[in-house]
XYZ file of C-alpha atoms in Angstrom:
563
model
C 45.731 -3.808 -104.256
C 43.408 -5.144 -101.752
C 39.337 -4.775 -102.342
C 37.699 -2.491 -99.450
C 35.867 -5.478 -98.705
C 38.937 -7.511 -98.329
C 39.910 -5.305 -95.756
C 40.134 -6.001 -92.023
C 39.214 -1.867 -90.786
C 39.338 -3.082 -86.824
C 43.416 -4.205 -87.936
C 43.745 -1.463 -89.605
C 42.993 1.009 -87.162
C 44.600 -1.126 -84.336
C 47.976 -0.759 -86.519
C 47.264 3.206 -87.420
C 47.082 3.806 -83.598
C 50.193 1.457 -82.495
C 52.237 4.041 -85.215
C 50.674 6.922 -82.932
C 51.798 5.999 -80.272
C 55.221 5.684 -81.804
C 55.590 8.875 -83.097
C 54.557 10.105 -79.629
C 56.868 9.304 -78.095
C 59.193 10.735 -81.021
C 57.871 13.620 -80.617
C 60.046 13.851 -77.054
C 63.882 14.367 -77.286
C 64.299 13.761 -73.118
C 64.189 11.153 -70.543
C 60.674 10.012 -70.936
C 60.281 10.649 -67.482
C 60.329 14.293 -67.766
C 57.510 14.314 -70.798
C 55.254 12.227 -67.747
C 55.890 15.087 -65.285
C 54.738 17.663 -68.218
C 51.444 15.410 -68.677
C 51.223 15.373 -65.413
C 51.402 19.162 -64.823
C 48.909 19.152 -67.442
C 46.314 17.167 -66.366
C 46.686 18.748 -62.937
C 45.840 22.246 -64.161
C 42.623 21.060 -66.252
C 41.791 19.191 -63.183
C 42.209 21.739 -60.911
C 40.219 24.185 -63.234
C 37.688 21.808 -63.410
C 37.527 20.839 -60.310
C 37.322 23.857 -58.461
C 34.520 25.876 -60.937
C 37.144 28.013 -62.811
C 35.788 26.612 -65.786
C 32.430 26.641 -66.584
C 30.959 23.462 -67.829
C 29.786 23.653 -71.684
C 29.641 21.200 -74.663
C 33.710 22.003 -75.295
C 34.437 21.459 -71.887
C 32.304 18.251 -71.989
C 34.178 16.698 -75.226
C 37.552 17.903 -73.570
C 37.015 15.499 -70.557
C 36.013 13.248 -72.399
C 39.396 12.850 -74.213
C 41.272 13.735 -71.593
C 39.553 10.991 -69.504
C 40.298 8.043 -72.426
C 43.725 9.802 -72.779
C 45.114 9.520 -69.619
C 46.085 6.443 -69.033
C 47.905 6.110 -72.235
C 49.744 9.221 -72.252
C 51.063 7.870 -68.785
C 51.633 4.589 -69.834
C 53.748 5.676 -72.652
C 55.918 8.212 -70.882
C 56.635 5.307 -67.687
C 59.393 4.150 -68.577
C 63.015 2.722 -67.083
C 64.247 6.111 -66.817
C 62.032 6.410 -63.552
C 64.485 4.060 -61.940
C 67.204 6.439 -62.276
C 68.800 7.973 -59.731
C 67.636 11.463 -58.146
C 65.497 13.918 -60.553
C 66.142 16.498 -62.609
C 65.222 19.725 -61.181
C 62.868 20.867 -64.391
C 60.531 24.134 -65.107
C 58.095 23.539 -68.056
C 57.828 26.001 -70.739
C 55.410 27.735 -73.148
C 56.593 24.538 -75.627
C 56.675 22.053 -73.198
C 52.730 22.802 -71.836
C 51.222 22.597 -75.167
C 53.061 19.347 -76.076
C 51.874 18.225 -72.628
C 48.296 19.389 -73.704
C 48.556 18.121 -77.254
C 49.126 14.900 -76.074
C 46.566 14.314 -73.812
C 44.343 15.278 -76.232
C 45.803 13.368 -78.907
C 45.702 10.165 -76.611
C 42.374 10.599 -75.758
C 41.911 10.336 -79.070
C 43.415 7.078 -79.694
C 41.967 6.245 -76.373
C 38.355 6.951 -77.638
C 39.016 5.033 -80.940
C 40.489 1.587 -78.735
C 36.885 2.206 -77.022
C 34.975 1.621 -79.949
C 36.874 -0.789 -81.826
C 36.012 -2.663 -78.092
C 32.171 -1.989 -78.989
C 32.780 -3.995 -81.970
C 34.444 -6.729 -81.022
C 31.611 -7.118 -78.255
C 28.765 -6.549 -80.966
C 27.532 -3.281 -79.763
C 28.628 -1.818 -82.876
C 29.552 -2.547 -86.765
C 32.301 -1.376 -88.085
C 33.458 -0.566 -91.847
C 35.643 1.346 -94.374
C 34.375 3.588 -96.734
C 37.269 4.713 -98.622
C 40.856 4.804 -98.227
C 40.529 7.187 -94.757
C 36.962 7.298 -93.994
C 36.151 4.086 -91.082
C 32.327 4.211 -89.815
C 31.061 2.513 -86.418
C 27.462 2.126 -86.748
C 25.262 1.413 -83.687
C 22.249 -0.114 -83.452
C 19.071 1.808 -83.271
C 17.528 -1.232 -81.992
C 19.575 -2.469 -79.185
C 19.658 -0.611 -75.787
C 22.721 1.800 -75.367
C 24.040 3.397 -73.234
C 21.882 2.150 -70.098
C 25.198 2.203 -67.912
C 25.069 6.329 -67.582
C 21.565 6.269 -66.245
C 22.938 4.000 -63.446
C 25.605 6.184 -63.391
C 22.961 9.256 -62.547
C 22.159 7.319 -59.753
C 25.573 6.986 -58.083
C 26.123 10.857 -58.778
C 22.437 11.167 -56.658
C 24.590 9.572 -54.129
C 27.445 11.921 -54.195
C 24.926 14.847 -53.566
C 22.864 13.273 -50.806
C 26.292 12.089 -49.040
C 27.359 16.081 -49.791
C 24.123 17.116 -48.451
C 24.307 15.659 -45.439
C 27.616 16.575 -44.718
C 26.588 20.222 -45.456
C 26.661 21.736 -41.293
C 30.461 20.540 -41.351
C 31.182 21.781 -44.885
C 29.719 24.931 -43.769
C 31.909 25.166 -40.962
C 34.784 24.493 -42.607
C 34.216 27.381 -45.072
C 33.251 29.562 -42.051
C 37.168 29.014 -41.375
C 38.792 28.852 -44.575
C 39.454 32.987 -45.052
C 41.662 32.587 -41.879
C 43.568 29.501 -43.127
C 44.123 31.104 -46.489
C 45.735 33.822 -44.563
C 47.569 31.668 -42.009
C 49.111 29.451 -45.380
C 49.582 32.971 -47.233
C 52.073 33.503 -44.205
C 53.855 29.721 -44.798
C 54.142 29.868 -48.385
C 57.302 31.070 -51.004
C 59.242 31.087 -53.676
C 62.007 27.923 -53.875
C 64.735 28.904 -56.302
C 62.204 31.337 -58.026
C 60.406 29.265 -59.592
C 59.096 26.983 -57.240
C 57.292 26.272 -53.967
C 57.997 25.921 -50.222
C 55.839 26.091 -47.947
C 56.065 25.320 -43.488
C 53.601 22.872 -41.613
C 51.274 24.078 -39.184
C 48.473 22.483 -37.031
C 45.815 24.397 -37.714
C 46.444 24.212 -41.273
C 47.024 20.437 -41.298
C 43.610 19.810 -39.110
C 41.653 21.637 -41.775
C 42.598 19.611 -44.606
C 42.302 16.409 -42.597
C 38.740 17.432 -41.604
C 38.299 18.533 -45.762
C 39.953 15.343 -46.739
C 37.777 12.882 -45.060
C 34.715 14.462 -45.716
C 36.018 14.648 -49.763
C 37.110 11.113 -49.589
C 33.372 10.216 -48.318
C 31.949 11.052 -51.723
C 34.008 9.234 -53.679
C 33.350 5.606 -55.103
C 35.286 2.547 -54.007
C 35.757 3.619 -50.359
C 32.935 1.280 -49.010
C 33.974 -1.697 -51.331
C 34.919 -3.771 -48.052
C 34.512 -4.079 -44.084
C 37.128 -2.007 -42.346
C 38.404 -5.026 -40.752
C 38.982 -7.270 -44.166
C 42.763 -7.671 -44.271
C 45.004 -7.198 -47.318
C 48.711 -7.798 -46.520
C 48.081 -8.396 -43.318
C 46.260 -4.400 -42.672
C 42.942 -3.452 -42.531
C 40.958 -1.794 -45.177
C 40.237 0.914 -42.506
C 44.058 1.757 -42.402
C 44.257 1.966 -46.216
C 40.686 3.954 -46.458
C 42.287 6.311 -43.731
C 45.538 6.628 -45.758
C 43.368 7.849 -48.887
C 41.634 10.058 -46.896
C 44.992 11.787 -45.533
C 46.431 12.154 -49.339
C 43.124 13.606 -50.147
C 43.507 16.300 -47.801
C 47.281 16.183 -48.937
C 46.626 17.277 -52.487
C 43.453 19.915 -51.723
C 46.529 21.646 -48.768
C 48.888 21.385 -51.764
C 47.125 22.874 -54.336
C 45.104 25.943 -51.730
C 48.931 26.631 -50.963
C 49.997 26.748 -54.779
C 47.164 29.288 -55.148
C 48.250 31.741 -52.193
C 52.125 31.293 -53.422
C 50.421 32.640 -56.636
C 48.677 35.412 -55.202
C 51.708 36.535 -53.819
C 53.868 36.263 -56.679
C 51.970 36.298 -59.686
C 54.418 35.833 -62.242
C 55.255 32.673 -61.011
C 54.593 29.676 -63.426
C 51.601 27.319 -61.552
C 52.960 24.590 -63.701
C 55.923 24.298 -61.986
C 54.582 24.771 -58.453
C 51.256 21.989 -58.971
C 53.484 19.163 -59.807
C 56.845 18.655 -58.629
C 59.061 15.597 -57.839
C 58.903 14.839 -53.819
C 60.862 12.734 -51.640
C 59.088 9.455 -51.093
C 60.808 8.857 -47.573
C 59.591 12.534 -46.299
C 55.986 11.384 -47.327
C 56.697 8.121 -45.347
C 57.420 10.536 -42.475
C 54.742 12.335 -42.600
C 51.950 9.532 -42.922
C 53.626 8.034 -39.408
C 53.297 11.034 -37.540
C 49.524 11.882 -39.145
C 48.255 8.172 -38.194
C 50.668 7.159 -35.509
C 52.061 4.138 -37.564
C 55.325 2.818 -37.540
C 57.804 3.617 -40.833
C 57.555 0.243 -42.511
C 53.754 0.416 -42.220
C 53.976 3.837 -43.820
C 55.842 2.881 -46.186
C 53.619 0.010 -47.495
C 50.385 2.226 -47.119
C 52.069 4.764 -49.617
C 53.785 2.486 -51.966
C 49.993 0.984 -52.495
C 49.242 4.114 -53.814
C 52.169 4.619 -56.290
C 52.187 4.067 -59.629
C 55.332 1.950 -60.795
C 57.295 1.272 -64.386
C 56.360 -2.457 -63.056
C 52.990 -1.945 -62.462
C 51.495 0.208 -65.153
C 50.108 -2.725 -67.260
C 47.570 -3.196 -64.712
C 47.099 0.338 -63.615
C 46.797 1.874 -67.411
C 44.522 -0.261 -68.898
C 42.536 0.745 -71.725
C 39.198 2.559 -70.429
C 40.437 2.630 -66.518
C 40.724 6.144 -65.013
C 44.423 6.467 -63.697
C 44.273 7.909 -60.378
C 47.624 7.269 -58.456
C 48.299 9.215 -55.286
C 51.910 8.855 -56.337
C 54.040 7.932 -59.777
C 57.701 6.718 -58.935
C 60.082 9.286 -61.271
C 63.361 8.313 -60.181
C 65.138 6.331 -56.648
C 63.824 7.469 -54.325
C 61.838 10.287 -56.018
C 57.836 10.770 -56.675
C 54.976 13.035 -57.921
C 52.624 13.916 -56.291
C 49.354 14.188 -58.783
C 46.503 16.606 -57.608
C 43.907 14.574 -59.766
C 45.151 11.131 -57.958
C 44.933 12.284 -54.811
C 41.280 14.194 -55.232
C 39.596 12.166 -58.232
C 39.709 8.394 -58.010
C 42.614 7.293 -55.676
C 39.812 4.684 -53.947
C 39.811 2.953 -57.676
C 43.335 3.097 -57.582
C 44.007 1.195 -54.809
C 41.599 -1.449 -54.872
C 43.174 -2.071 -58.489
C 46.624 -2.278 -56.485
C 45.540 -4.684 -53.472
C 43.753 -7.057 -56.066
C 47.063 -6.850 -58.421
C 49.322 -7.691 -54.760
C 46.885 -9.729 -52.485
C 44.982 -11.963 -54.892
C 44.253 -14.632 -52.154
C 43.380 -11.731 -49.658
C 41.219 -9.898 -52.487
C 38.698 -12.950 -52.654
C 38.601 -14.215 -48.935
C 37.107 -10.425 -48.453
C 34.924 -10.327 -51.391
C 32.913 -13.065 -49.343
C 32.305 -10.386 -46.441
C 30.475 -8.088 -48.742
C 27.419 -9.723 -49.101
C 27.251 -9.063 -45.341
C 27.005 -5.368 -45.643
C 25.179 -5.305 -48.738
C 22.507 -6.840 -46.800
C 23.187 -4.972 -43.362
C 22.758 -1.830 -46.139
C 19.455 -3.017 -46.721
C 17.765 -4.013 -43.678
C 19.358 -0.410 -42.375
C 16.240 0.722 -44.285
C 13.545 -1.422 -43.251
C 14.097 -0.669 -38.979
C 10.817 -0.650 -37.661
C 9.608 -3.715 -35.733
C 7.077 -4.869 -37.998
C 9.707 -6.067 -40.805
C 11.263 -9.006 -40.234
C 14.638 -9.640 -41.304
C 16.469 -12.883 -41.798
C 20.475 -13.052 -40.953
C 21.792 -15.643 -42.819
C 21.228 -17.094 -46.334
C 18.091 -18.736 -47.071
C 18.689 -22.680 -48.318
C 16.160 -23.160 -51.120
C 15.430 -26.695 -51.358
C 13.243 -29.332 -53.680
C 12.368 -32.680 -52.877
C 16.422 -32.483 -50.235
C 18.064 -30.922 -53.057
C 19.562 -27.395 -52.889
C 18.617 -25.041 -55.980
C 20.018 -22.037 -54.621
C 20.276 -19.636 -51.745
C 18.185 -16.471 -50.760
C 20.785 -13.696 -49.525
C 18.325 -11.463 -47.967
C 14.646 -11.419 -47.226
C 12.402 -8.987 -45.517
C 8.946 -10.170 -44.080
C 6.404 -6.639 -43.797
C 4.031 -7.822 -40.846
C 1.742 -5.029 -41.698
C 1.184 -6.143 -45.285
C 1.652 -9.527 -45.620
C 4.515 -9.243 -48.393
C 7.870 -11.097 -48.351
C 10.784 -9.404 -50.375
C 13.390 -12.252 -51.621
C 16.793 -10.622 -52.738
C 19.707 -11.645 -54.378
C 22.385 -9.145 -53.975
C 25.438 -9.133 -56.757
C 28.344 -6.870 -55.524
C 30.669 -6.858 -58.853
C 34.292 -5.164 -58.882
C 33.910 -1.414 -60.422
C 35.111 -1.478 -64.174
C 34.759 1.974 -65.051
C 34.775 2.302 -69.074
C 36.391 -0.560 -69.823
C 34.408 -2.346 -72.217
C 36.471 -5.735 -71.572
C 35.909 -5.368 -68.261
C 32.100 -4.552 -68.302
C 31.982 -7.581 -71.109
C 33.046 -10.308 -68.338
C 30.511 -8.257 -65.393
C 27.621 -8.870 -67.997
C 27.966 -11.801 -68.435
C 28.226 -13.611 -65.038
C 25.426 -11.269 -63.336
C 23.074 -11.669 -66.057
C 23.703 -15.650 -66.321
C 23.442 -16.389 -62.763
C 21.167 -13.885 -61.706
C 18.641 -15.346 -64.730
C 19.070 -18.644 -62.971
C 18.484 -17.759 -59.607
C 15.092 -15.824 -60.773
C 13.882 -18.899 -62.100
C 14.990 -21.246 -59.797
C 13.437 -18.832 -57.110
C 10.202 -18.803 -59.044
C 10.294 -22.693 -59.541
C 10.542 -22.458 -55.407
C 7.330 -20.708 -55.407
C 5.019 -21.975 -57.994
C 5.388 -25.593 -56.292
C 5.072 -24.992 -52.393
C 2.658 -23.007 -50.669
C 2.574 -19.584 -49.181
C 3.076 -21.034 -45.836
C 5.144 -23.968 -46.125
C 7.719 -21.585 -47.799
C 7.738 -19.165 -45.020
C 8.003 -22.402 -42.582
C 11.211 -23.259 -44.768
C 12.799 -20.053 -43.788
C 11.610 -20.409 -40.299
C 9.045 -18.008 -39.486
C 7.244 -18.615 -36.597
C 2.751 -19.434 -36.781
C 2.041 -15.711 -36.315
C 4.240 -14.815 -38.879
C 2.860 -17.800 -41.481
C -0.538 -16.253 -41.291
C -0.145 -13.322 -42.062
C 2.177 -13.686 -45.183
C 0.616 -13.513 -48.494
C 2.840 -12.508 -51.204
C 6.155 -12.363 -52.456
C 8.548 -9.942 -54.366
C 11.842 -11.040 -55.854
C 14.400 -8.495 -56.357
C 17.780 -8.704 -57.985
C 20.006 -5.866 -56.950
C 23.352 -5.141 -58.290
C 25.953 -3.408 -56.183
C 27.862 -0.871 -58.499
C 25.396 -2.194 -61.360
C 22.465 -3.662 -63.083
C 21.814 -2.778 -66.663
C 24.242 -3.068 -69.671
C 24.174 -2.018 -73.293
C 22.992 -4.680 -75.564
C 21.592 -6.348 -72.343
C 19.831 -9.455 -73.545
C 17.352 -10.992 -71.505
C 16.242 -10.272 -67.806
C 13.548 -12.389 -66.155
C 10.746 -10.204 -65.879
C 9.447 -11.924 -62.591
C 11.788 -9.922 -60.409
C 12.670 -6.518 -60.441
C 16.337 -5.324 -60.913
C 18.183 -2.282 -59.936
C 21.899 -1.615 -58.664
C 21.659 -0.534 -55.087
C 21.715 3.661 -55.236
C 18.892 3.158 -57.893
C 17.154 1.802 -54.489
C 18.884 3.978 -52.064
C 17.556 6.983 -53.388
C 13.997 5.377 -54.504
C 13.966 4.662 -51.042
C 14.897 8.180 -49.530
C 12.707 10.042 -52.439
C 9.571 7.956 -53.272
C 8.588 5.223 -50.677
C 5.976 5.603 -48.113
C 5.528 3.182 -44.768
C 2.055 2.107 -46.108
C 3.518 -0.807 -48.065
C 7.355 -0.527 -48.487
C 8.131 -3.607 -50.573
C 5.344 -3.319 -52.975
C 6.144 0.190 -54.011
C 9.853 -0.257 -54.152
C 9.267 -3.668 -56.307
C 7.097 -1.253 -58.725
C 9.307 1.838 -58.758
C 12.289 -0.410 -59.686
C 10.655 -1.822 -62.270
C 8.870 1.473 -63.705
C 12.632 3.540 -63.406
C 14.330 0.846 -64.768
C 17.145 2.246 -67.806
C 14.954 -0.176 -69.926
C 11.892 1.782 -69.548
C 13.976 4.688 -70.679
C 14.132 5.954 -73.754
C 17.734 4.473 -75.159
C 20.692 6.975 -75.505
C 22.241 6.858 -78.827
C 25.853 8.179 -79.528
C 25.572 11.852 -80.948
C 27.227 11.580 -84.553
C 30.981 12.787 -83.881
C 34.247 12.189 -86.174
C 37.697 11.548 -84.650
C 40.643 12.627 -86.882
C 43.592 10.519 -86.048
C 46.184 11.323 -88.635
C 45.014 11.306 -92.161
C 41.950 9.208 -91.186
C 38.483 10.437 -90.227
C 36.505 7.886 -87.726
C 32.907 8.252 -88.175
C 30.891 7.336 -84.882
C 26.872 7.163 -85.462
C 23.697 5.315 -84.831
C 22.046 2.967 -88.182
């Protein structure tokens, strides 16, 4: 018998969660296929309750999502199987039994889910990890290193969400101003298919609302700006596929306002089986051609963008991603129709999807963002006195090229000169593989460029380097200092981060968005946003540790604390 020291716990647990998995999927007698539409159903009602306030938030509620959210994309990968290439599907109402295996294994997932995440953190470093006894496994984090910087920057992008959601309040307004009458034209649509399930009529009035609700949803949610409307994948524009996820988004919030007035009508009915139900994939083809005026095939490739396949679930269900389809192919022919896809992350979803398809067409339009990352920032700087440079900035010593300035803003009024370098990295959610490879390039080369930036500096003068980028003798007077900033896109900080040049000041860009909406003045612009950056930064913060939680997985008991 094997020493506890002789024992690899990261292989162990790795093999205790591949047998969980297994006897998950014993734990189902039927086609796979119809345990995914019960997970389905059942994410869709927490959603749902979530999503619309019937819940209120509290500590249960929080550690809930939280499983539910690293449980997901197992639970579906598990359940997509072959059988969704069989013909038709079966016409299926869940049960009393059915929902709470559908619930139990979310949760159960999640669990696993949550476990993958931090046997991740210790294969990275973030964390140690060690057996205690036969069933007791402990990850240990360090009270030393910086954790848990990402969710500050995630604060920021939720500041976002509200100031988008505040400025769209006048429309939101109006649209509530309408809804009562809606409700009671769609009360008027709705019934009972087969008693058990929904049918419910089209109608304009209806089907403007939700378009109107849709885009203005789809607004708030991350990914839909990752790329110019005009950058092609396939051979469409982004605009058509941003415009596609906006018309699902209104799809699912029509579906599930009708599955509520069905319910107020007949309340005996099972939501379950009204939330979730297999579709036709050619009507939904239909339908997208008449709501954007598009031919079938274009439909058709729009929509299957947005659907989850057996083929492509490797990509899609990845351990830490958020799966947010719009569809999930069940059978020839045959979908669902998820209310979380289609009103959570379907933006993620996609962009997953085109980068999986169009490789070649994925990074010819990652070299238009840096465009509108700096068009994003100049937007902010618009009066007269700032100059603003176009084009990249060749920074050279003795002929030779070090490296390039991406944006730089010249205030006439104070004399300073902000140098940027902008980093626009793909979203990776809570993958911690994913965030692993993000770290490392942006700190690497963004350390590089600081320095090589500062080299630029320390041996020219003040005015030959504003001659270098071309300002004209007015301009060369007056300029007597600079700021270097290094701004990330979707982020800047990560746990464990190691080193950042202190001679710049680094943010991700809603860090800046809203320091710039909330804190800075027109007396000096640059100077204040270089300091605010630098004082708000998630170093300066005091570090988040992991509350002390246990996961029971079986007979085991995984400890999760700080040292």
């Amino acid at each position: 018998m094997k020493k506890l020291s002789e024992i690899d716990p990261a292989k162990e647990l790795h093999s205790l969660i591949r047998s969980e998995e297994k006897r998950i999927l014993e734990s189902f007698p039927l086609e796979r296929r119809l345990g995914l539409m019960e997970i389905s159903r059942s994410m869709d009602l927490f959603w749902i309750n979530i999503d619309a306030g019937i819940v209120e938030y509290s500590e249960q509620v929080r550690q809930l999502s939280q499983l539910i959210t690293f449980g997901l994309n197992k639970a579906v990968h598990l359940f997509l199987d072959g059988s969704c290439s069989f013909p038709s599907f079966p016409l299926a109402m869940s049960s009393k039994e059915s929902k709470d295996w559908a619930d139990s294994v979310l949760i159960h997932c999640g669990r696993l889910g949550l476990c993958e995440y931090f046997l991740e953190t210790n294969r990275i470093g973030l964390s140690k990890l060690k057996k205690e006894s036969d069933y007791i496994y402990r990850f240990q984090f360090s009270d030393t290193e910086p954790i848990g910087l990402e969710s500050f920057e995630k604060d920021d992008f939720n500041w976002r969400i509200e100031f988008i959601a505040k400025n769209q309040e006048n429309k939101l307004k109006e649209l509530e101003e309408r809804q009562r009458e809606i409700w009671n034209i769609m009360s008027n649509l709705v019934n009972t298919w087969q008693d058990n399930f929904i049918q419910y009529e089209a109608h304009p009035e209806v089907d403007q609302f939700y378009k109107e609700y849709g885009i203005l949803r789809s607004e708030r949610m991350f990914g839909q700006d990752e790329f110019p409307s005009d950058a092609k994948f396939g051979g469409y524009d982004f605009s058509l596929y941003r415009a596609t996820v906006e018309t699902l988004t209104g799809w699912g919030l029509k579906h599930a306002s009708f599955c509520t007035q069905l319910l107020k009508k007949s309340p005996s009915i099972d939501f379950a089986n009204i939330i979730t139900v297999p579709q036709h994939f050619e009507n939904k083809i239909l339908f997208l051609t008449y709501v954007l005026d598009i031919d079938f095939d274009t439909a058709r490739h729009l929509l299957e963008i947005l659907t989850l396949t057996y083929e492509s679930k490797n990509v899609h269900c990845s351990a830490g991603i958020f799966i947010a389809p719009a569809f999930i192919k069940v059978g020839q022919g045959r979908v669902l129709s998820p209310v979380w896809g289609c009103t959570s992350h379907p933006f993620l979803f996609m962009l997953n999807e085109l980068k999986r398809k169009y490789r070649f067409d994925w990074d010819m339009a990652v070299n238009q963002r840096e465009n509108i990352f700096r068009n994003d920032i100049y937007a902010l700087f618009k009066e007269s006195r700032f100059l603003k440079l176009d084009a990249n900035v060749k920074i050279k010593i003795g002929g030779l090229i070090l490296t390039y300035i991406d944006a730089l803003i010249f205030d006439r009024a104070t004399g300073i000169v902000g140098i940027f370098q902008l980093k626009w990295q793909d979203i990776f959610g809570n993958s911690m593989r994913e965030r692993e490879s993000r770290k490392r390039n942006f700190q690497k080369t963004s350390n590089q460029w600081v320095d090589r930036v500062n080299h630029w500096l320390a041996v020219n003068s003040i005015s030959e380097i504003c001659k270098m980028c071309g300002f004209d003798k007015q301009d060369i007077e007056r300029a007597n200092e600079f700021r270097v900033f290094v701004i990330g896109r979707n982020a800047s900080h990560f746990s464990a981060v190691g080193t950042l040049d202190s001679r710049a000041a680094w943010g991700n860009w809603y860090q800046l968005l809203r320091l710039f909406t909330e804190n800075i003045t027109l007396t000096n612009p640059l100077a204040e946003l270089h300091t605010l950056m630098i004082e708000t930064s998630p170093l300066k913060k005091e570090f988040l540790r992991p509350p002390k939680e246990e996961i029971k997985i079986r007979d085991a008991t995984i400890i999760i604390e700080s040292a």
